[in-house]
């Protein structure tokens, strides 16, 4: 996770590279991840989707932005996939 001295992830570089990020096992660290990406230069208005229980009848999808993801997805639990990037806006129904 961001801020962990043992982390080998360069969150600043990931923020600046643009494109789509797909984060596995990150829902529990979503506040730190979103803060690190915004601090690294990714726009706070970047679309984010948190997909919980993907492909199951219980699937839920929370669509939000980096600025609001930690709050909007506070109740999300594993297993979940976090998708960050403009690709989220292409989903059926858009950001709403």
Short mmCIF file of N, CA, C and O in Angstrom, two decimals:
data_model
loop_
_atom_site.label_atom_id
_atom_site.label_comp_id
_atom_site.label_asym_id
_atom_site.label_seq_id
_atom_site.Cartn_x
_atom_site.Cartn_y
_atom_site.Cartn_z
N UNK A 1 0.83 -1.21 0.00
CA UNK A 1 0.00 0.00 0.00
C UNK A 1 0.86 1.26 0.00
O UNK A 1 2.01 1.22 0.43
N UNK A 2 0.31 2.36 -0.48
CA UNK A 2 1.05 3.61 -0.43
C UNK A 2 1.47 3.93 1.00
O UNK A 2 0.73 3.68 1.95
N UNK A 3 2.67 4.45 1.14
CA UNK A 3 3.18 4.82 2.45
C UNK A 3 3.86 3.69 3.21
O UNK A 3 4.52 3.94 4.21
N UNK A 4 3.72 2.47 2.75
CA UNK A 4 4.37 1.34 3.41
C UNK A 4 5.85 1.33 3.01
O UNK A 4 6.16 1.31 1.82
N UNK A 5 6.76 1.36 3.97
CA UNK A 5 8.18 1.39 3.62
C UNK A 5 8.63 0.18 2.80
O UNK A 5 9.62 0.27 2.09
N UNK A 6 7.91 -0.92 2.89
CA UNK A 6 8.28 -2.11 2.13
C UNK A 6 7.69 -2.12 0.72
O UNK A 6 7.98 -3.01 -0.08
N UNK A 7 6.87 -1.13 0.40
CA UNK A 7 6.22 -1.10 -0.91
C UNK A 7 7.23 -0.90 -2.03
O UNK A 7 8.15 -0.10 -1.92
N UNK A 8 7.04 -1.64 -3.10
CA UNK A 8 7.89 -1.48 -4.28
C UNK A 8 7.16 -0.77 -5.41
O UNK A 8 7.67 -0.66 -6.51
N UNK A 9 5.95 -0.28 -5.13
CA UNK A 9 5.13 0.38 -6.14
C UNK A 9 5.46 1.87 -6.16
O UNK A 9 5.46 2.54 -5.12
N UNK A 10 5.74 2.41 -7.33
CA UNK A 10 5.97 3.84 -7.51
C UNK A 10 4.63 4.48 -7.87
O UNK A 10 4.26 4.59 -9.03
N UNK A 11 3.87 4.89 -6.84
CA UNK A 11 2.53 5.41 -7.05
C UNK A 11 2.54 6.70 -7.85
O UNK A 11 1.63 6.95 -8.63
N UNK A 12 3.57 7.53 -7.70
CA UNK A 12 3.67 8.75 -8.48
C UNK A 12 3.78 8.47 -9.97
O UNK A 12 3.13 9.12 -10.78
N UNK A 13 4.58 7.48 -10.32
CA UNK A 13 4.71 7.11 -11.73
C UNK A 13 3.41 6.53 -12.28
O UNK A 13 3.01 6.84 -13.41
N UNK A 14 2.73 5.71 -11.48
CA UNK A 14 1.45 5.16 -11.91
C UNK A 14 0.44 6.28 -12.14
O UNK A 14 -0.36 6.22 -13.07
N UNK A 15 0.47 7.29 -11.30
CA UNK A 15 -0.46 8.41 -11.45
C UNK A 15 -0.19 9.19 -12.72
O UNK A 15 -1.12 9.59 -13.42
N UNK A 16 1.06 9.37 -13.05
CA UNK A 16 1.43 10.18 -14.22
C UNK A 16 1.32 9.45 -15.54
O UNK A 16 1.20 10.07 -16.59
N UNK A 17 1.37 8.13 -15.53
CA UNK A 17 1.39 7.38 -16.79
C UNK A 17 0.07 7.49 -17.54
O UNK A 17 0.01 7.31 -18.74
N UNK A 18 -1.01 7.80 -16.83
CA UNK A 18 -2.32 7.86 -17.49
C UNK A 18 -2.80 6.47 -17.82
O UNK A 18 -2.33 5.49 -17.28
N UNK A 19 -3.77 6.39 -18.71
CA UNK A 19 -4.29 5.08 -19.07
C UNK A 19 -5.12 4.48 -17.96
O UNK A 19 -5.54 5.15 -17.02
N UNK A 20 -5.34 3.19 -18.06
CA UNK A 20 -6.21 2.47 -17.15
C UNK A 20 -5.38 1.71 -16.12
O UNK A 20 -4.41 1.05 -16.46
N UNK A 21 -5.81 1.81 -14.87
CA UNK A 21 -5.22 1.01 -13.80
C UNK A 21 -6.28 0.03 -13.31
O UNK A 21 -7.43 0.43 -13.07
N UNK A 22 -5.92 -1.23 -13.16
CA UNK A 22 -6.81 -2.23 -12.59
C UNK A 22 -6.11 -2.74 -11.34
O UNK A 22 -5.02 -3.30 -11.42
N UNK A 23 -6.74 -2.50 -10.21
CA UNK A 23 -6.13 -2.82 -8.92
C UNK A 23 -6.86 -3.98 -8.28
O UNK A 23 -8.07 -3.92 -8.05
N UNK A 24 -6.13 -5.03 -7.99
CA UNK A 24 -6.69 -6.21 -7.34
C UNK A 24 -6.34 -6.15 -5.86
O UNK A 24 -5.25 -5.71 -5.49
N UNK A 25 -7.25 -6.57 -5.01
CA UNK A 25 -7.02 -6.62 -3.57
C UNK A 25 -6.71 -5.23 -2.99
O UNK A 25 -5.95 -5.09 -2.05
N UNK A 26 -7.31 -4.19 -3.54
CA UNK A 26 -7.02 -2.82 -3.11
C UNK A 26 -8.18 -2.15 -2.39
O UNK A 26 -8.01 -1.04 -1.89
N UNK A 27 -9.33 -2.78 -2.32
CA UNK A 27 -10.50 -2.11 -1.76
C UNK A 27 -10.29 -1.71 -0.30
O UNK A 27 -10.75 -0.66 0.12
N UNK A 28 -9.55 -2.47 0.46
CA UNK A 28 -9.29 -2.15 1.85
C UNK A 28 -8.32 -0.99 2.03
O UNK A 28 -8.25 -0.41 3.11
N UNK A 29 -7.61 -0.67 0.98
CA UNK A 29 -6.64 0.42 1.03
C UNK A 29 -7.03 1.56 0.09
O UNK A 29 -6.20 2.39 -0.28
N UNK A 30 -8.29 1.60 -0.28
CA UNK A 30 -8.75 2.57 -1.27
C UNK A 30 -8.46 4.02 -0.89
O UNK A 30 -8.02 4.79 -1.74
N UNK A 31 -8.68 4.45 0.36
CA UNK A 31 -8.37 5.85 0.69
C UNK A 31 -6.90 6.20 0.42
O UNK A 31 -6.61 7.24 -0.18
N UNK A 32 -5.98 5.34 0.82
CA UNK A 32 -4.56 5.61 0.62
C UNK A 32 -4.19 5.57 -0.87
O UNK A 32 -3.41 6.40 -1.35
N UNK A 33 -4.76 4.63 -1.61
CA UNK A 33 -4.48 4.51 -3.04
C UNK A 33 -4.96 5.75 -3.78
O UNK A 33 -4.22 6.34 -4.57
N UNK A 34 -6.19 6.16 -3.52
CA UNK A 34 -6.73 7.35 -4.20
C UNK A 34 -5.93 8.59 -3.86
O UNK A 34 -5.61 9.40 -4.74
N UNK A 35 -5.58 8.76 -2.60
CA UNK A 35 -4.79 9.91 -2.18
C UNK A 35 -3.43 9.92 -2.86
O UNK A 35 -2.95 10.97 -3.31
N UNK A 36 -2.80 8.76 -2.95
CA UNK A 36 -1.49 8.67 -3.60
C UNK A 36 -1.56 8.99 -5.08
O UNK A 36 -0.68 9.68 -5.63
N UNK A 37 -2.60 8.52 -5.75
CA UNK A 37 -2.75 8.79 -7.18
C UNK A 37 -3.00 10.28 -7.43
O UNK A 37 -2.41 10.87 -8.35
N UNK A 38 -3.84 10.90 -6.63
CA UNK A 38 -4.10 12.34 -6.78
C UNK A 38 -2.84 13.13 -6.45
O UNK A 38 -2.47 14.06 -7.18
N UNK A 39 -2.15 12.77 -5.38
CA UNK A 39 -0.92 13.46 -5.00
C UNK A 39 0.15 13.32 -6.09
O UNK A 39 0.96 14.22 -6.30
N UNK A 40 0.11 12.19 -6.81
CA UNK A 40 1.07 11.95 -7.88
C UNK A 40 0.73 12.63 -9.19
O UNK A 40 1.50 12.56 -10.14
N UNK A 41 -0.44 13.26 -9.26
CA UNK A 41 -0.79 14.00 -10.46
C UNK A 41 -2.00 13.53 -11.23
O UNK A 41 -2.41 14.15 -12.20
N UNK A 42 -2.61 12.43 -10.83
CA UNK A 42 -3.82 11.97 -11.52
C UNK A 42 -4.96 12.88 -11.09
O UNK A 42 -5.09 13.22 -9.92
N UNK A 43 -5.79 13.27 -12.02
CA UNK A 43 -6.89 14.19 -11.73
C UNK A 43 -7.88 13.63 -10.73
O UNK A 43 -8.25 12.46 -10.81
N UNK A 44 -8.31 14.47 -9.81
CA UNK A 44 -9.29 14.05 -8.81
C UNK A 44 -10.62 13.65 -9.44
O UNK A 44 -11.38 12.89 -8.87
N UNK A 45 -10.87 14.14 -10.65
CA UNK A 45 -12.11 13.82 -11.36
C UNK A 45 -11.99 12.57 -12.24
O UNK A 45 -12.92 12.22 -12.97
N UNK A 46 -10.89 11.85 -12.14
CA UNK A 46 -10.70 10.62 -12.90
C UNK A 46 -11.75 9.59 -12.48
O UNK A 46 -11.94 9.34 -11.29
N UNK A 47 -12.44 8.98 -13.44
CA UNK A 47 -13.45 7.98 -13.11
C UNK A 47 -12.85 6.74 -12.43
O UNK A 47 -11.75 6.30 -12.76
N UNK A 48 -13.62 6.20 -11.49
CA UNK A 48 -13.23 4.99 -10.76
C UNK A 48 -14.46 4.08 -10.68
O UNK A 48 -15.57 4.55 -10.43
N UNK A 49 -14.24 2.79 -10.89
CA UNK A 49 -15.29 1.80 -10.66
C UNK A 49 -14.77 0.79 -9.65
O UNK A 49 -13.63 0.32 -9.75
N UNK A 50 -15.60 0.47 -8.69
CA UNK A 50 -15.29 -0.58 -7.72
C UNK A 50 -16.31 -1.68 -7.98
O UNK A 50 -17.51 -1.49 -7.78
N UNK A 51 -15.83 -2.81 -8.47
CA UNK A 51 -16.71 -3.93 -8.83
C UNK A 51 -16.53 -5.02 -7.78
O UNK A 51 -15.46 -5.61 -7.67
N UNK A 52 -17.59 -5.26 -7.05
CA UNK A 52 -17.57 -6.24 -5.98
C UNK A 52 -18.31 -7.49 -6.45
O UNK A 52 -19.35 -7.40 -7.10
N UNK A 53 -17.79 -8.65 -6.13
CA UNK A 53 -18.40 -9.93 -6.53
C UNK A 53 -18.61 -10.04 -8.04
O UNK A 53 -19.66 -10.51 -8.50
N UNK A 54 -17.63 -9.62 -8.81
CA UNK A 54 -17.75 -9.63 -10.27
C UNK A 54 -18.19 -10.99 -10.79
O UNK A 54 -17.73 -12.02 -10.32
N UNK A 55 -19.10 -10.98 -11.73
CA UNK A 55 -19.68 -12.12 -12.45
C UNK A 55 -20.66 -12.94 -11.61
O UNK A 55 -21.21 -13.92 -12.11
N UNK A 56 -20.87 -12.57 -10.37
CA UNK A 56 -21.81 -13.32 -9.53
C UNK A 56 -23.16 -12.62 -9.49
O UNK A 56 -23.26 -11.43 -9.79
N UNK A 57 -24.21 -13.32 -9.13
CA UNK A 57 -25.51 -12.67 -9.02
C UNK A 57 -25.52 -11.52 -8.02
O UNK A 57 -26.35 -10.63 -8.09
N UNK A 58 -24.57 -11.52 -7.10
CA UNK A 58 -24.49 -10.47 -6.08
C UNK A 58 -23.58 -9.30 -6.51
O UNK A 58 -23.28 -8.44 -5.68
N UNK A 59 -23.17 -9.29 -7.77
CA UNK A 59 -22.27 -8.22 -8.23
C UNK A 59 -22.87 -6.84 -7.99
O UNK A 59 -24.05 -6.61 -8.26
N UNK A 60 -22.02 -5.94 -7.50
CA UNK A 60 -22.39 -4.54 -7.40
C UNK A 60 -21.24 -3.73 -7.98
O UNK A 60 -20.08 -4.12 -7.89
N UNK A 61 -21.59 -2.60 -8.58
CA UNK A 61 -20.59 -1.71 -9.16
C UNK A 61 -20.84 -0.30 -8.65
O UNK A 61 -21.95 0.22 -8.80
N UNK A 62 -19.82 0.28 -8.07
CA UNK A 62 -19.88 1.66 -7.61
C UNK A 62 -19.04 2.47 -8.58
O UNK A 62 -17.85 2.18 -8.77
N UNK A 63 -19.65 3.45 -9.22
CA UNK A 63 -18.94 4.31 -10.16
C UNK A 63 -18.84 5.69 -9.55
O UNK A 63 -19.85 6.27 -9.14
N UNK A 64 -17.62 6.20 -9.49
CA UNK A 64 -17.36 7.45 -8.80
C UNK A 64 -16.10 8.10 -9.40
O UNK A 64 -15.77 7.82 -10.55
N UNK A 65 -15.44 8.92 -8.63
CA UNK A 65 -14.19 9.57 -9.05
C UNK A 65 -13.12 9.32 -7.99
O UNK A 65 -13.43 8.90 -6.87
N UNK A 66 -11.88 9.62 -8.35
CA UNK A 66 -10.80 9.47 -7.37
C UNK A 66 -11.07 10.29 -6.12
O UNK A 66 -10.78 9.86 -5.01
N UNK A 67 -11.61 11.48 -6.30
CA UNK A 67 -11.87 12.36 -5.15
C UNK A 67 -12.91 11.78 -4.20
O UNK A 67 -12.85 12.03 -3.00
N UNK A 68 -13.85 11.00 -4.71
CA UNK A 68 -14.96 10.51 -3.89
C UNK A 68 -14.94 9.00 -3.64
O UNK A 68 -15.76 8.49 -2.89
N UNK A 69 -14.02 8.29 -4.25
CA UNK A 69 -14.05 6.83 -4.19
C UNK A 69 -13.95 6.29 -2.78
O UNK A 69 -14.69 5.36 -2.43
N UNK A 70 -13.08 6.84 -1.96
CA UNK A 70 -12.94 6.31 -0.60
C UNK A 70 -14.24 6.44 0.17
O UNK A 70 -14.64 5.52 0.89
N UNK A 71 -14.93 7.56 0.00
CA UNK A 71 -16.21 7.77 0.69
C UNK A 71 -17.32 6.93 0.07
O UNK A 71 -18.07 6.25 0.77
N UNK A 72 -17.44 7.00 -1.26
CA UNK A 72 -18.54 6.31 -1.94
C UNK A 72 -18.46 4.79 -1.82
O UNK A 72 -19.48 4.11 -1.83
N UNK A 73 -17.25 4.26 -1.73
CA UNK A 73 -17.07 2.81 -1.69
C UNK A 73 -16.67 2.35 -0.29
O UNK A 73 -16.13 1.25 -0.13
N UNK A 74 -16.95 3.15 0.72
CA UNK A 74 -16.54 2.81 2.09
C UNK A 74 -17.09 1.46 2.54
O UNK A 74 -16.45 0.76 3.32
N UNK A 75 -18.25 1.06 2.06
CA UNK A 75 -18.84 -0.21 2.47
C UNK A 75 -18.44 -1.38 1.60
O UNK A 75 -18.83 -2.51 1.87
N UNK A 76 -17.64 -1.14 0.57
CA UNK A 76 -17.24 -2.24 -0.32
C UNK A 76 -16.32 -3.21 0.42
O UNK A 76 -15.60 -2.84 1.34
N UNK A 77 -16.41 -4.46 0.02
CA UNK A 77 -15.60 -5.49 0.65
C UNK A 77 -15.00 -6.39 -0.43
O UNK A 77 -15.46 -6.42 -1.56
N UNK A 78 -13.98 -7.10 -0.05
CA UNK A 78 -13.38 -8.07 -0.96
C UNK A 78 -14.33 -9.24 -1.14
O UNK A 78 -15.10 -9.54 -0.22
N UNK A 79 -14.31 -9.88 -2.28
CA UNK A 79 -13.46 -9.59 -3.42
C UNK A 79 -14.01 -8.44 -4.25
O UNK A 79 -15.21 -8.37 -4.51
N UNK A 80 -13.11 -7.56 -4.62
CA UNK A 80 -13.49 -6.42 -5.44
C UNK A 80 -12.31 -6.03 -6.32
O UNK A 80 -11.15 -6.23 -5.96
N UNK A 81 -12.63 -5.48 -7.46
CA UNK A 81 -11.64 -4.98 -8.40
C UNK A 81 -11.88 -3.48 -8.51
O UNK A 81 -13.02 -3.03 -8.63
N UNK A 82 -10.80 -2.71 -8.49
CA UNK A 82 -10.88 -1.26 -8.63
C UNK A 82 -10.31 -0.90 -10.00
O UNK A 82 -9.18 -1.26 -10.32
N UNK A 83 -11.10 -0.20 -10.80
CA UNK A 83 -10.67 0.24 -12.12
C UNK A 83 -10.59 1.76 -12.09
O UNK A 83 -11.56 2.42 -11.72
N UNK A 84 -9.45 2.29 -12.49
CA UNK A 84 -9.21 3.73 -12.49
C UNK A 84 -8.88 4.17 -13.91
O UNK A 84 -7.97 3.63 -14.53
N UNK A 85 -9.63 5.13 -14.43
CA UNK A 85 -9.32 5.67 -15.75
C UNK A 85 -10.56 5.98 -16.55
O UNK A 85 -11.68 5.64 -16.17
N UNK A 86 -10.34 6.64 -17.65
CA UNK A 86 -11.44 7.09 -18.51
C UNK A 86 -12.26 5.93 -19.06
O UNK A 86 -13.41 6.11 -19.45
N UNK A 87 -11.69 4.73 -19.10
CA UNK A 87 -12.43 3.57 -19.58
C UNK A 87 -13.71 3.35 -18.77
O UNK A 87 -14.71 2.85 -19.29
N UNK A 88 -13.72 3.76 -17.51
CA UNK A 88 -14.90 3.61 -16.66
C UNK A 88 -16.09 4.38 -17.24
O UNK A 88 -17.22 3.91 -17.17
N UNK A 89 -15.81 5.51 -17.84
CA UNK A 89 -16.89 6.35 -18.43
C UNK A 89 -17.52 5.68 -19.65
O UNK A 89 -18.60 6.09 -20.07
N UNK A 90 -16.90 4.65 -20.18
CA UNK A 90 -17.44 3.97 -21.36
C UNK A 90 -18.47 2.90 -21.02
O UNK A 90 -19.13 2.38 -21.90
N UNK A 91 -18.61 2.60 -19.74
CA UNK A 91 -19.56 1.56 -19.35
C UNK A 91 -20.98 2.00 -19.68
O UNK A 91 -21.27 3.19 -19.73
N UNK A 92 -21.84 1.04 -19.88
CA UNK A 92 -23.24 1.34 -20.15
C UNK A 92 -23.79 2.15 -18.98
O UNK A 92 -23.63 1.78 -17.83
N UNK A 93 -24.40 3.26 -19.27
CA UNK A 93 -24.94 4.12 -18.22
C UNK A 93 -24.02 5.23 -17.82
O UNK A 93 -24.39 6.09 -17.03
N UNK A 94 -22.76 5.23 -18.31
CA UNK A 94 -21.84 6.30 -18.00
C UNK A 94 -21.47 6.33 -16.53
O UNK A 94 -21.42 5.32 -15.86
N UNK A 95 -21.23 7.53 -16.02
CA UNK A 95 -20.79 7.68 -14.64
C UNK A 95 -21.94 7.66 -13.66
O UNK A 95 -21.74 7.62 -12.47
N UNK A 96 -23.18 7.68 -14.13
CA UNK A 96 -24.29 7.76 -13.18
C UNK A 96 -24.89 6.47 -12.81
O UNK A 96 -24.73 5.42 -13.18
#
